[in-house]
PDB file of C-alpha atoms in Angstrom:
ATOM      1  CA  MET A   1     -33.151   4.255   3.822  1.00  0.00           C
ATOM      2  CA  SER A   2     -31.322   3.160   6.894  1.00  0.00           C
ATOM      3  CA  SER A   3     -28.861   0.341   7.139  1.00  0.00           C
ATOM      4  CA  GLY A   4     -26.898  -1.955   9.315  1.00  0.00           C
ATOM      5  CA  LEU A   5     -23.182  -2.484   9.019  1.00  0.00           C
ATOM      6  CA  SER A   6     -21.936  -5.859   7.881  1.00  0.00           C
ATOM      7  CA  ASN A   7     -20.226  -8.190  10.337  1.00  0.00           C
ATOM      8  CA  LEU A   8     -16.901  -7.537   8.603  1.00  0.00           C
ATOM      9  CA  ALA A   9     -17.292  -3.757   8.952  1.00  0.00           C
ATOM     10  CA  ILE A  10     -18.157  -4.082  12.650  1.00  0.00           C
ATOM     11  CA  GLU A  11     -15.226  -6.425  13.326  1.00  0.00           C
ATOM     12  CA  SER A  12     -12.836  -4.098  11.471  1.00  0.00           C
ATOM     13  CA  MET A  13     -13.979  -1.070  13.479  1.00  0.00           C
ATOM     14  CA  LEU A  14     -13.776  -2.872  16.826  1.00  0.00           C
ATOM     15  CA  ASN A  15     -10.306  -4.260  16.107  1.00  0.00           C
ATOM     16  CA  HIS A  16      -9.097  -0.844  14.978  1.00  0.00           C
ATOM     17  CA  MET A  17     -10.529   1.025  17.975  1.00  0.00           C
ATOM     18  CA  PHE A  18      -9.905  -1.420  20.815  1.00  0.00           C
ATOM     19  CA  ALA A  19      -7.507  -4.186  19.769  1.00  0.00           C
ATOM     20  CA  THR A  20      -4.300  -4.393  17.774  1.00  0.00           C
ATOM     21  CA  GLY A  21      -5.820  -4.352  14.293  1.00  0.00           C
ATOM     22  CA  THR A  22      -5.579  -1.403  11.954  1.00  0.00           C
ATOM     23  CA  TYR A  23      -8.214  -0.372   9.465  1.00  0.00           C
ATOM     24  CA  SER A  24      -7.754   1.406   6.171  1.00  0.00           C
ATOM     25  CA  LYS A  25     -10.710   3.078   4.505  1.00  0.00           C
ATOM     26  CA  PRO A  26     -11.679   1.168   1.343  1.00  0.00           C
ATOM     27  CA  ALA A  27     -11.011   2.813  -1.996  1.00  0.00           C
ATOM     28  CA  GLY A  28     -14.335   3.459  -3.669  1.00  0.00           C
ATOM     29  CA  HIS A  29     -17.816   2.438  -2.626  1.00  0.00           C
ATOM     30  CA  LYS A  30     -20.465   0.987  -4.918  1.00  0.00           C
ATOM     31  CA  LEU A  31     -24.222   0.913  -4.398  1.00  0.00           C
ATOM     32  CA  HIS A  32     -25.850  -2.390  -5.356  1.00  0.00           C
ATOM     33  CA  LEU A  33     -29.530  -3.290  -5.722  1.00  0.00           C
ATOM     34  CA  HIS A  34     -30.914  -6.581  -4.393  1.00  0.00           C
ATOM     35  CA  VAL A  35     -34.047  -8.665  -4.787  1.00  0.00           C
ATOM     36  CA  ALA A  36     -33.726  -9.966  -1.192  1.00  0.00           C
ATOM     37  CA  ASP A  37     -31.870  -9.093   2.019  1.00  0.00           C
ATOM     38  CA  PRO A  38     -28.121  -9.240   1.237  1.00  0.00           C
ATOM     39  CA  HIS A  39     -27.363  -9.948   4.906  1.00  0.00           C
ATOM     40  CA  ALA A  40     -29.241 -13.208   4.355  1.00  0.00           C
ATOM     41  CA  SER A  41     -27.323 -13.984   1.141  1.00  0.00           C
ATOM     42  CA  GLY A  42     -29.848 -12.103  -0.991  1.00  0.00           C
ATOM     43  CA  ALA A  43     -28.855 -12.182  -4.620  1.00  0.00           C
ATOM     44  CA  GLU A  44     -27.807  -8.998  -6.327  1.00  0.00           C
ATOM     45  CA  VAL A  45     -29.903  -7.929  -9.318  1.00  0.00           C
ATOM     46  CA  ASP A  46     -27.238  -8.742 -11.907  1.00  0.00           C
ATOM     47  CA  VAL A  47     -26.994 -12.286 -10.556  1.00  0.00           C
ATOM     48  CA  VAL A  48     -30.662 -13.279 -10.865  1.00  0.00           C
ATOM     49  CA  VAL A  49     -32.339 -10.900 -13.306  1.00  0.00           C
ATOM     50  CA  ASP A  50     -31.974 -10.632 -17.062  1.00  0.00           C
ATOM     51  CA  ASP A  51     -31.482  -6.844 -16.973  1.00  0.00           C
ATOM     52  CA  THR A  52     -28.512  -6.395 -19.269  1.00  0.00           C
ATOM     53  CA  ALA A  53     -28.147  -2.688 -18.401  1.00  0.00           C
ATOM     54  CA  TYR A  54     -27.848  -3.224 -14.626  1.00  0.00           C
ATOM     55  CA  ALA A  55     -24.575  -2.093 -13.085  1.00  0.00           C
ATOM     56  CA  GLU A  56     -23.692  -1.058  -9.561  1.00  0.00           C
ATOM     57  CA  GLN A  57     -23.250   2.696  -9.154  1.00  0.00           C
ATOM     58  CA  THR A  58     -20.617   4.758  -7.365  1.00  0.00           C
ATOM     59  CA  ILE A  59     -21.788   6.177  -4.037  1.00  0.00           C
ATOM     60  CA  THR A  60     -20.089   8.863  -1.982  1.00  0.00           C
ATOM     61  CA  PHE A  61     -20.984  10.148   1.457  1.00  0.00           C
ATOM     62  CA  ASP A  62     -20.950  13.524   3.163  1.00  0.00           C
ATOM     63  CA  ASP A  63     -17.671  14.211   4.959  1.00  0.00           C
ATOM     64  CA  GLU A  64     -18.992  14.177   8.491  1.00  0.00           C
ATOM     65  CA  GLY A  65     -21.755  12.244  10.143  1.00  0.00           C
ATOM     66  CA  ASP A  66     -24.456  14.391  11.704  1.00  0.00           C
ATOM     67  CA  THR A  67     -23.729  14.300  15.426  1.00  0.00           C
ATOM     68  CA  ALA A  68     -27.419  14.442  16.280  1.00  0.00           C
ATOM     69  CA  ASP A  69     -28.495  11.362  14.331  1.00  0.00           C
ATOM     70  CA  LYS A  70     -25.175   9.422  14.015  1.00  0.00           C
ATOM     71  CA  ARG A  71     -25.507   9.039  10.243  1.00  0.00           C
ATOM     72  CA  VAL A  72     -23.636   9.586   7.012  1.00  0.00           C
ATOM     73  CA  TYR A  73     -25.724  10.275   3.901  1.00  0.00           C
ATOM     74  CA  ASN A  74     -25.094   9.872   0.184  1.00  0.00           C
ATOM     75  CA  ASP A  75     -24.037  13.286  -1.071  1.00  0.00           C
ATOM     76  CA  ALA A  76     -24.878  12.997  -4.775  1.00  0.00           C
ATOM     77  CA  LEU A  77     -27.782  11.877  -6.961  1.00  0.00           C
ATOM     78  CA  ILE A  78     -27.458   8.179  -7.855  1.00  0.00           C
ATOM     79  CA  THR A  79     -29.059   6.963 -11.084  1.00  0.00           C
ATOM     80  CA  PHE A  80     -29.343   3.372 -12.246  1.00  0.00           C
ATOM     81  CA  PRO A  81     -29.785   3.101 -16.035  1.00  0.00           C
ATOM     82  CA  ALA A  82     -33.077   2.203 -17.652  1.00  0.00           C
ATOM     83  CA  VAL A  83     -33.868  -1.503 -17.556  1.00  0.00           C
ATOM     84  CA  VAL A  84     -32.988  -3.444 -20.717  1.00  0.00           C
ATOM     85  CA  TYR A  85     -34.061  -7.072 -20.971  1.00  0.00           C
ATOM     86  CA  GLY A  86     -31.852  -9.634 -22.625  1.00  0.00           C
ATOM     87  CA  THR A  87     -33.736 -12.841 -23.405  1.00  0.00           C
ATOM     88  CA  GLY A  88     -37.323 -12.235 -22.358  1.00  0.00           C
ATOM     89  CA  ALA A  89     -37.061 -11.469 -18.659  1.00  0.00           C
ATOM     90  CA  ALA A  90     -39.968  -9.848 -16.837  1.00  0.00           C
ATOM     91  CA  ALA A  91     -40.145  -6.825 -14.553  1.00  0.00           C
ATOM     92  CA  TYR A  92     -38.447  -7.384 -11.202  1.00  0.00           C
ATOM     93  CA  ASP A  93     -38.787  -6.048  -7.660  1.00  0.00           C
ATOM     94  CA  VAL A  94     -35.886  -4.444  -5.811  1.00  0.00           C
ATOM     95  CA  THR A  95     -36.272  -4.754  -2.029  1.00  0.00           C
ATOM     96  CA  HIS A  96     -32.811  -3.966  -0.609  1.00  0.00           C
ATOM     97  CA  TRP A  97     -29.581  -2.100  -1.282  1.00  0.00           C
ATOM     98  CA  SER A  98     -25.999  -2.625  -0.202  1.00  0.00           C
ATOM     99  CA  VAL A  99     -22.781  -0.650  -0.150  1.00  0.00           C
ATOM    100  CA  GLN A 100     -19.718  -2.665  -1.091  1.00  0.00           C
ATOM    101  CA  ASP A 101     -16.088  -1.688  -1.290  1.00  0.00           C
ATOM    102  CA  GLY A 102     -14.139  -1.691  -4.544  1.00  0.00           C
ATOM    103  CA  SER A 103     -13.381  -5.402  -4.080  1.00  0.00           C
ATOM    104  CA  GLY A 104     -17.049  -6.351  -3.685  1.00  0.00           C
ATOM    105  CA  VAL A 105     -16.947  -6.808   0.099  1.00  0.00           C
ATOM    106  CA  LEU A 106     -20.275  -6.031   1.795  1.00  0.00           C
ATOM    107  CA  MET A 107     -19.886  -3.019   4.100  1.00  0.00           C
ATOM    108  CA  ALA A 108     -23.517  -2.096   4.883  1.00  0.00           C
ATOM    109  CA  ALA A 109     -27.017  -2.916   3.685  1.00  0.00           C
ATOM    110  CA  GLY A 110     -30.636  -2.116   4.285  1.00  0.00           C
ATOM    111  CA  PRO A 111     -34.183  -2.393   2.972  1.00  0.00           C
ATOM    112  CA  LEU A 112     -35.775   0.121   0.642  1.00  0.00           C
ATOM    113  CA  PRO A 113     -38.707   1.913   2.331  1.00  0.00           C
ATOM    114  CA  THR A 114     -40.978   0.383  -0.318  1.00  0.00           C
ATOM    115  CA  THR A 115     -40.367  -2.244  -2.963  1.00  0.00           C
ATOM    116  CA  VAL A 116     -39.426  -0.743  -6.333  1.00  0.00           C
ATOM    117  CA  THR A 117     -40.653  -2.550  -9.442  1.00  0.00           C
ATOM    118  CA  ARG A 118     -38.151  -2.098 -12.264  1.00  0.00           C
ATOM    119  CA  ASN A 119     -39.808  -2.082 -15.689  1.00  0.00           C
ATOM    120  CA  ALA A 120     -38.226  -2.002 -19.133  1.00  0.00           C
ATOM    121  CA  GLY A 121     -37.097   1.446 -20.202  1.00  0.00           C
ATOM    122  CA  GLU A 122     -37.332   2.998 -16.725  1.00  0.00           C
ATOM    123  CA  PRO A 123     -34.272   4.344 -14.903  1.00  0.00           C
ATOM    124  CA  MET A 124     -34.163   4.489 -11.098  1.00  0.00           C
ATOM    125  CA  ALA A 125     -32.832   7.492  -9.187  1.00  0.00           C
ATOM    126  CA  LEU A 126     -32.031   8.010  -5.506  1.00  0.00           C
ATOM    127  CA  ASN A 127     -31.835  11.594  -4.306  1.00  0.00           C
ATOM    128  CA  ILE A 128     -29.142  13.108  -2.122  1.00  0.00           C
ATOM    129  CA  GLY A 129     -29.665  11.839   1.419  1.00  0.00           C
ATOM    130  CA  ALA A 130     -31.791   8.851   0.350  1.00  0.00           C
ATOM    131  CA  ILE A 131     -29.200   6.312   1.521  1.00  0.00           C
ATOM    132  CA  TYR A 132     -27.751   6.610   4.987  1.00  0.00           C
ATOM    133  CA  ILE A 133     -25.659   4.463   7.227  1.00  0.00           C
ATOM    134  CA  GLU A 134     -26.113   4.892  10.939  1.00  0.00           C
ATOM    135  CA  LEU A 135     -24.629   3.767  14.210  1.00  0.00           C
ATOM    136  CA  GLU A 136     -26.858   3.504  17.225  1.00  0.00           C
ATOM    137  CA  ARG A 137     -25.641   4.736  20.568  1.00  0.00           C
ATOM    138  CA  THR A 138     -26.134   2.226  23.354  1.00  0.00           C
ATOM    139  CA  ALA A 139     -24.066   3.729  26.178  1.00  0.00           C
TER     140      ALA A 139
END
């Protein structure tokens, strides 16, 4: 599941590499699920859905991006807990994911390859390498 970097991440990298700004790697990354494109202010699951078990999950990446495909991949299995409804909510569809820093700042986001319907009692797992963040070479 490929992604695009957020505007803030791009600005931080450009300032660090070419201007006077410095960039410090954020402490901790969290994977969030969304019911719409987070780049277009898509709401996160815990904001719009009555799934009382939903919580963002820690995500870590391999140490080095593959030089052939310009990507970093998640390096561990990521499991979201089984859905638990609070006050009568229905199943919901997850369409996008995002990676945010420990302060909740959007760093990257992308669509799932297919919509995932979350039903009561069902966990959701993403295998190693399922989430990747890539940079495209243009020059």
